[in-house]
Coordinates of C-alpha atoms and ligand atoms in Angstrom, one line a residue:
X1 CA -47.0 87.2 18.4
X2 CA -44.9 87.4 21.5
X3 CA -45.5 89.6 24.3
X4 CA -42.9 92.4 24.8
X5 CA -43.6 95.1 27.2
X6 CA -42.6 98.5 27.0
X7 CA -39.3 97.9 28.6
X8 CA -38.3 95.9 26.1
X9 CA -38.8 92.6 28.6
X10 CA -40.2 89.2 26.7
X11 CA -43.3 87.7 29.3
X12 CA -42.4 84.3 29.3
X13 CA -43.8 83.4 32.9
X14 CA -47.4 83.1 34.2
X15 CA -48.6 82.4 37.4
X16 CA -51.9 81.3 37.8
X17 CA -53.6 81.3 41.1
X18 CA -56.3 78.9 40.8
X19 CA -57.9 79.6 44.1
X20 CA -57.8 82.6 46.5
X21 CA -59.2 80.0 49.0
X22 CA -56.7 78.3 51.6
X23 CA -56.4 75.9 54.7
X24 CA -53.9 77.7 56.1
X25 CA -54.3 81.5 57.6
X26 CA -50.7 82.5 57.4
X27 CA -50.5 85.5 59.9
X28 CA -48.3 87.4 57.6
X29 CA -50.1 86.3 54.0
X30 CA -54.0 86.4 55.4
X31 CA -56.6 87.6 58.0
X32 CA -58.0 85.6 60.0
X33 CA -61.0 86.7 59.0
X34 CA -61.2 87.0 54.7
X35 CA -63.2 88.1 52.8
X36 CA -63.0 85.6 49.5
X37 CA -63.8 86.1 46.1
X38 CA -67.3 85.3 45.2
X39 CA -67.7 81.7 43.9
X40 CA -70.1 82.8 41.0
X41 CA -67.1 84.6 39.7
X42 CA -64.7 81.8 39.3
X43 CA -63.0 81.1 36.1
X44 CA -64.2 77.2 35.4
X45 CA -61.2 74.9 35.0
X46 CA -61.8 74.9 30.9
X47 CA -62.0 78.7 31.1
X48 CA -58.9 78.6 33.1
X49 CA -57.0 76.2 30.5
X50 CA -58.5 78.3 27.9
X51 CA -56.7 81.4 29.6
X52 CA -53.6 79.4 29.8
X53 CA -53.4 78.0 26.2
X54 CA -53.8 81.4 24.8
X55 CA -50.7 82.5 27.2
X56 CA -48.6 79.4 25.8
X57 CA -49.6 80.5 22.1
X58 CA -48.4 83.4 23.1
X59 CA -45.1 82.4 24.3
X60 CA -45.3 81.2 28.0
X61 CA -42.6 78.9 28.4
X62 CA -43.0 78.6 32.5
X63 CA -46.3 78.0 33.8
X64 CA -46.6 78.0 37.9
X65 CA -49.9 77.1 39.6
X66 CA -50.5 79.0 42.8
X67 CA -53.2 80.2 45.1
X68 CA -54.5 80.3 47.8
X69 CA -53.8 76.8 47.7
X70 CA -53.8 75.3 44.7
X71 CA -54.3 71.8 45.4
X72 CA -57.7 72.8 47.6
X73 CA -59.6 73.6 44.4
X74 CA -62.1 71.1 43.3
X75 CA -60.9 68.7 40.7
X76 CA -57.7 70.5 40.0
X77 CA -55.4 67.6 38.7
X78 CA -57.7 67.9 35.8
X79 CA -56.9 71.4 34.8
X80 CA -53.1 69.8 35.6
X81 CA -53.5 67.5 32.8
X82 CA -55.3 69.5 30.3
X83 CA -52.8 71.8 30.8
X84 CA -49.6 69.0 30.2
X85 CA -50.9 68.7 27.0
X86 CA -48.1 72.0 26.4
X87 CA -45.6 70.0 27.4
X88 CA -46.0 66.7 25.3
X89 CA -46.2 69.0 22.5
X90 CA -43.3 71.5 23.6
X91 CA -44.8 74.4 23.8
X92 CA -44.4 74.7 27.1
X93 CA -41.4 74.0 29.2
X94 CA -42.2 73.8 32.7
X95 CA -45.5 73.5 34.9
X96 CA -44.8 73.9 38.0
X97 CA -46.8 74.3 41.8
X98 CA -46.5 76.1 44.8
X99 CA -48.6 74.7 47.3
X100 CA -48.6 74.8 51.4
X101 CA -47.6 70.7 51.0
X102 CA -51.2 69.8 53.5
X103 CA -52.6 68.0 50.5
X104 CA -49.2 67.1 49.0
X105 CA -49.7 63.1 49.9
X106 CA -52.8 62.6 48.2
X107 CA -51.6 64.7 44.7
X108 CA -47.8 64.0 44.1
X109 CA -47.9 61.0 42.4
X110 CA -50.2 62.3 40.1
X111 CA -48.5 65.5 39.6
X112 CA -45.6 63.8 38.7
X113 CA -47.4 61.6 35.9
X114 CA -48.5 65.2 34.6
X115 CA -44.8 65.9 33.5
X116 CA -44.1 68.4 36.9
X117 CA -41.1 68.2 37.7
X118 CA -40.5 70.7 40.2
X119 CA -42.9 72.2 43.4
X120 CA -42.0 74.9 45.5
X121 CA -43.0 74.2 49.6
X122 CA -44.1 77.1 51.3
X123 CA -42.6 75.8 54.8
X124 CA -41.9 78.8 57.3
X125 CA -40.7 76.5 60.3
X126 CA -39.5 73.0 61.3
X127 CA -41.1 73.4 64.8
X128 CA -44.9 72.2 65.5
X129 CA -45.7 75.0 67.7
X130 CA -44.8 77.5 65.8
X131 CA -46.1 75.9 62.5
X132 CA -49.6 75.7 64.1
X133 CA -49.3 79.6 65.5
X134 CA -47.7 81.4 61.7
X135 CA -50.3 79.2 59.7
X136 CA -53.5 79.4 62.7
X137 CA -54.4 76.4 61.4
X138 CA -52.2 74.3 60.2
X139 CA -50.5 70.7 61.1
X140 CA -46.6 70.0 60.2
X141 CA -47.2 66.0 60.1
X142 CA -49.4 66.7 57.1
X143 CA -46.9 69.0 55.1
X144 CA -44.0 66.8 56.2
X145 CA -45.9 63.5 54.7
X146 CA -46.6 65.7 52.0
X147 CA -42.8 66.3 51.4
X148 CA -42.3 62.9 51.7
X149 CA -44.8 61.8 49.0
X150 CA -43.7 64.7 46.7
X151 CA -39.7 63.4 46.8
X152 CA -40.9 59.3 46.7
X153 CA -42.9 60.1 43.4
X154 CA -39.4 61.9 42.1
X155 CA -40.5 65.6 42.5
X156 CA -37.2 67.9 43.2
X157 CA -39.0 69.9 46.3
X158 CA -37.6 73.7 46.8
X159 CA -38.8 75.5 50.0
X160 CA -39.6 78.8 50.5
X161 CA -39.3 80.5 53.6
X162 CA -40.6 84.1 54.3
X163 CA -37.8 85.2 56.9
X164 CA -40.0 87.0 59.9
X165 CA -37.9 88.6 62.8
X166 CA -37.9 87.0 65.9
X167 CA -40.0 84.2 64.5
X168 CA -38.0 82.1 62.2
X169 CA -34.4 83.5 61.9
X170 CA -33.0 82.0 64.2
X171 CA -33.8 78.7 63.3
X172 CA -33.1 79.2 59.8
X173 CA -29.4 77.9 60.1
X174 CA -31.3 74.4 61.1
X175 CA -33.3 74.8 58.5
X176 CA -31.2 74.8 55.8
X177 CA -28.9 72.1 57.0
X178 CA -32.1 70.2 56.9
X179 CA -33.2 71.0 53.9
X180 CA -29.7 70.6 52.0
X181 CA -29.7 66.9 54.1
X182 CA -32.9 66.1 52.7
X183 CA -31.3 67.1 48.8
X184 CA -34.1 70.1 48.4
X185 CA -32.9 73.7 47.8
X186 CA -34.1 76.7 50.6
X187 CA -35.8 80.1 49.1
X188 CA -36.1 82.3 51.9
X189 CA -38.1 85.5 50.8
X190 CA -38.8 88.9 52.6
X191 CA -42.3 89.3 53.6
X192 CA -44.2 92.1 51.7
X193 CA -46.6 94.6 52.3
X194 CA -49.9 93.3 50.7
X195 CA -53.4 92.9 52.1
X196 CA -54.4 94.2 55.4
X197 CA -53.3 91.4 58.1
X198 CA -53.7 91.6 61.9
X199 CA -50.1 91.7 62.8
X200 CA -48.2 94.8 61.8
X201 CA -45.9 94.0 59.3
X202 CA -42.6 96.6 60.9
X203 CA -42.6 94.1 63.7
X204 CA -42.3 91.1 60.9
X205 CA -40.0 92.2 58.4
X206 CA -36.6 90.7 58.3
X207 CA -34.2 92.6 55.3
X208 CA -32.3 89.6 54.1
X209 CA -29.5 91.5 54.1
X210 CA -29.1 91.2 58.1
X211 CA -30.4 87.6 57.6
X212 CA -27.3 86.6 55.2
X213 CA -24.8 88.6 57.6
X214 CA -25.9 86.2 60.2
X215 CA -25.8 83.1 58.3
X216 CA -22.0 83.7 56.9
X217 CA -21.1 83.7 60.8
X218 CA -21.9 80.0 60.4
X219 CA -21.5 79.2 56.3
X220 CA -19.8 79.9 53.3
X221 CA -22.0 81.8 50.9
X222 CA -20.6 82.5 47.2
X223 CA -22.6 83.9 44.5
X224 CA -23.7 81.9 41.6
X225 CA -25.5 82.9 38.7
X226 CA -28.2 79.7 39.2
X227 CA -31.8 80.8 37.5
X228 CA -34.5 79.4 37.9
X229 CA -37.2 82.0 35.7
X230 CA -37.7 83.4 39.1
X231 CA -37.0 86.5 40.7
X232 CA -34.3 84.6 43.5
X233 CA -30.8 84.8 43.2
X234 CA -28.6 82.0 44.9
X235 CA -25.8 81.1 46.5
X236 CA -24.0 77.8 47.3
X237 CA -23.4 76.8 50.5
X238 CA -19.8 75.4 50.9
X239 CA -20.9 73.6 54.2
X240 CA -24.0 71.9 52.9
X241 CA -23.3 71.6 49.8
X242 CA -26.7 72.4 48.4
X243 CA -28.4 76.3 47.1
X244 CA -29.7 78.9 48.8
X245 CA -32.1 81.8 47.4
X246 CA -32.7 85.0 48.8
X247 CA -36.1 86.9 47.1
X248 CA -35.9 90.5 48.3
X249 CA -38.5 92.5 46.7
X250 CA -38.1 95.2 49.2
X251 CA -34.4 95.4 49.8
X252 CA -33.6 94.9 46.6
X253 CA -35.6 94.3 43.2
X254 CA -35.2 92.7 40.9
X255 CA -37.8 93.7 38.3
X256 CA -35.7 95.0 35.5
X257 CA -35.5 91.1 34.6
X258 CA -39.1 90.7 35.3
X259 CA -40.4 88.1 32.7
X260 CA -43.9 87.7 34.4
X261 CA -47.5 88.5 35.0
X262 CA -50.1 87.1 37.0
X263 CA -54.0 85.4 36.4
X264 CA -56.0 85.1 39.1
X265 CA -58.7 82.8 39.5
X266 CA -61.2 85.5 38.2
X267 CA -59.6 85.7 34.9
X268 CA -57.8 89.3 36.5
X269 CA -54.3 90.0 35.0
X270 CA -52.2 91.3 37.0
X271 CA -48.8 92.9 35.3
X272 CA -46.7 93.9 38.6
X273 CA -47.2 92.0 41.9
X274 CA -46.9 95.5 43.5
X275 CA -49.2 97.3 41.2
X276 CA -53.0 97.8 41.4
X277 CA -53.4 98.0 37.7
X278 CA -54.8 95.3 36.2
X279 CA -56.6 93.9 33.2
X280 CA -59.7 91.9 32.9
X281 CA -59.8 88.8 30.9
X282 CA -62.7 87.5 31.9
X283 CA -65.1 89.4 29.4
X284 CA -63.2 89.1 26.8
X285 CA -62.4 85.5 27.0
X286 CA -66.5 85.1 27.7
X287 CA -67.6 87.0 24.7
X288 CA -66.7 84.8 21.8
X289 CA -65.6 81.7 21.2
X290 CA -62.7 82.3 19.6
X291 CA -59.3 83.7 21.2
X292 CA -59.1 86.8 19.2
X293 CA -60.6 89.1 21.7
X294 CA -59.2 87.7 24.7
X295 CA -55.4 87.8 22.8
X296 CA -55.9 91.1 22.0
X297 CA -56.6 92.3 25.4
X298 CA -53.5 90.5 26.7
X299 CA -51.7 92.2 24.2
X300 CA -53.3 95.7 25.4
X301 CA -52.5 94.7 29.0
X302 CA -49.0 93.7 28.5
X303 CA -48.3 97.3 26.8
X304 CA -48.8 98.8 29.9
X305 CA -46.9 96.6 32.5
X306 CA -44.8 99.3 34.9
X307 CA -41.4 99.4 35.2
X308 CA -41.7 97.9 39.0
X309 CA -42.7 97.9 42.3
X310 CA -42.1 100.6 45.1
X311 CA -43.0 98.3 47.9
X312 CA -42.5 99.8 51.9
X313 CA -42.6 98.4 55.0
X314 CA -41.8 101.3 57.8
X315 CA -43.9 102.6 60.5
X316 CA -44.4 105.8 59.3
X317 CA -46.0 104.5 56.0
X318 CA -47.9 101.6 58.0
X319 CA -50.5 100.4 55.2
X320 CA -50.7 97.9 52.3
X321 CA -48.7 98.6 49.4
X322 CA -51.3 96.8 47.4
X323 CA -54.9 96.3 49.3
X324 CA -55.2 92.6 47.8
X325 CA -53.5 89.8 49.9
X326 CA -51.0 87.2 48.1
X327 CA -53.6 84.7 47.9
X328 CA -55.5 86.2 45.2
X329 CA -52.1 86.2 43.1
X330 CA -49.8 83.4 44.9
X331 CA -46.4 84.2 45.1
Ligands
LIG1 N1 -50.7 78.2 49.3 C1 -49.5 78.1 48.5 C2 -48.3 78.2 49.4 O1 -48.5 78.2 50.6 O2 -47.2 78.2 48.9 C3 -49.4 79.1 47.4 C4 -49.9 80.5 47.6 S1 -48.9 81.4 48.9 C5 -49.7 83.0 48.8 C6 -47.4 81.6 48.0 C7 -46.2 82.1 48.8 O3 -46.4 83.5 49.1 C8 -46.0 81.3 50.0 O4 -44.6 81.0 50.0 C9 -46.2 82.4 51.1 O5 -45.4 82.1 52.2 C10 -45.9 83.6 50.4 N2 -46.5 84.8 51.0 C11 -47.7 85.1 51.3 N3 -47.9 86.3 51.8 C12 -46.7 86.9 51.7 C13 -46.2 88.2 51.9 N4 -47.0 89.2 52.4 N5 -44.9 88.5 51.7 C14 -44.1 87.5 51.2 N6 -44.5 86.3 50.9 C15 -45.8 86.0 51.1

């Protein structure tokens, strides 16, 4: 019944990007210019819970909505509550959200009645300016109310940072103080090479290898072996007091530990976030009634998950590792 890849790794994690849509146009995430996925091939939100029971059945125990941005598809704290229904019953141990924060204020509260009890903040910088320029459309007020209404309805808010050279890291010291002041844990994450973007990602990438050298000039880092499910590692921070994770897919991976795959809104599984391969759910899940066919092909698709990733960022290489942008598979 459970899903065990060919590594011998038990999938116990799905991400479900709900949307590929987003307010935001995060220079290193999006174009400006996107091309979305057609409407008319949206997974509805039953088809979507349908997908996600069948995961749980199937042992899911850590369920993360993601996007695009999850909280701008229609009527989604309804698929948030159908979905609770896994953890009244047990089933499921965590439902989680990563979300940009903009519609934070108006969805927290609820969240929180759903049984989540943890969201990840994308949040790149503290500054206006520069929030408005990384995002091309964004406004900091918004996310910053949104933080506010996510910790008053008793949500424990983690940030995630993607570290971008010359752009963020020096400010990332401020940062962290702030976010340890504020009792919410940092994630800072190296950005990867997926989708064609206008910038070019050589001048962006930051290995957080250089970024920690510089932030032990200032504080005490030890290793801990913290989890969360994901793929971060952490260290405490002897001057704060509070956690800090690193994600480095491209300096160092971390996928012999992997424990995930990804649904996108399209009913597309996706078994490595650097892969192309994927399996279509969709069909299956649409041609009967019952959850035989659709199990099956999950169970097809998981026999097949690679090893890992080979993502690269240099300028001799200079394309996508994967043509499809993070939106269509959140982080
Ligand atoms: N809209 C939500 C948000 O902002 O968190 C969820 C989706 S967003 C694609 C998920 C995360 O992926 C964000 O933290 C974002 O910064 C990160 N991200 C997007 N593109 C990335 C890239 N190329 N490399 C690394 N992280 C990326």
């Amino acid at each position: 019944m459970y899903m065990i890849d060919p590594f011998g790794r038990t999938i116990s994690y799905l991400r479900v990007s709900v949307t590929d849509r987003c307010d935001f146009r995060c220079t290193y995430c999006m174009a400006e210019d996107m091309a979305f996925l057609p409407k008319k091939d949206l997974l509805s939100l039953e088809e979507l819970d349908r997908l996600c029971t069948v995961f749980v059945e199937k042992g899911v125990r850590k369920l993360r909505l993601t996007g695009g941005e999850p909280l701008v598809r229609k009527n989604i704290m309804h698929l948030v509550r159908q979905i609770s229904r896994h953890l009244e019953s047990g089933a499921l141990e965590e439902l989680t959200l990563t979300t940009n924060g903009s519609q934070l204020s108006r969805f927290a509260a609820e969240l929180a009645d759903c049984g989540v009890k943890r969201i990840n903040v994308s949040l790149d910088t503290l500054d206006p300016e520069k929030f408005r320029q990384i995002t091309r459309w964004g406004n900091l007020d918004k996310v910053m109310d949104g933080i506010d209404a996510a910790q008053a309805a008793g949500l424990k808010v983690k940030l995630n940072a993607v570290a971008l050279k010359d752009f963020n890291d020096a400010e990332l010291p401020e940062m962290l103080r702030w976010a340890h002041g504020r009792g919410m844990e940092l994630t800072v994450i190296e950005t990867m090479p997926m989708g064609e973007i206008d910038a070019d990602r050589t001048d962006q990438y930051l290995p957080l290898s250089l970024l920690r050298a510089a932030l032990e000039r200032q504080f005490t880092l030890t290793d801990i072996p913290y989890k969360t499910g994901g793929p971060a590692r952490y260290v405490h921070v002897a001057e704060t007091g509070g956690r800090l994770g690193f994600i480095t897919p491209m300096t160092h991976n971390f996928c012999e530990s992997c424990n995930r795959v990804r649904l996108t809104c399209t009913g597309t599984l996706y078994m490595c976030l650097g892969q192309e391969d994927a399996a279509d759910l969709r069909a299956p899940l649409r041609a009967s009634e019952g959850n035989e066919l659709v199990a099956d092909a999950i169970d097809e698709a998981i026999g097949r998950k690679p090893k890992g990733h080979d993502f690269i960022i240099d300028r001799r290489t200079n394309r996508p590792s994967v043509s499809r942008h993070m939106s269509v598979t959140g982080g």
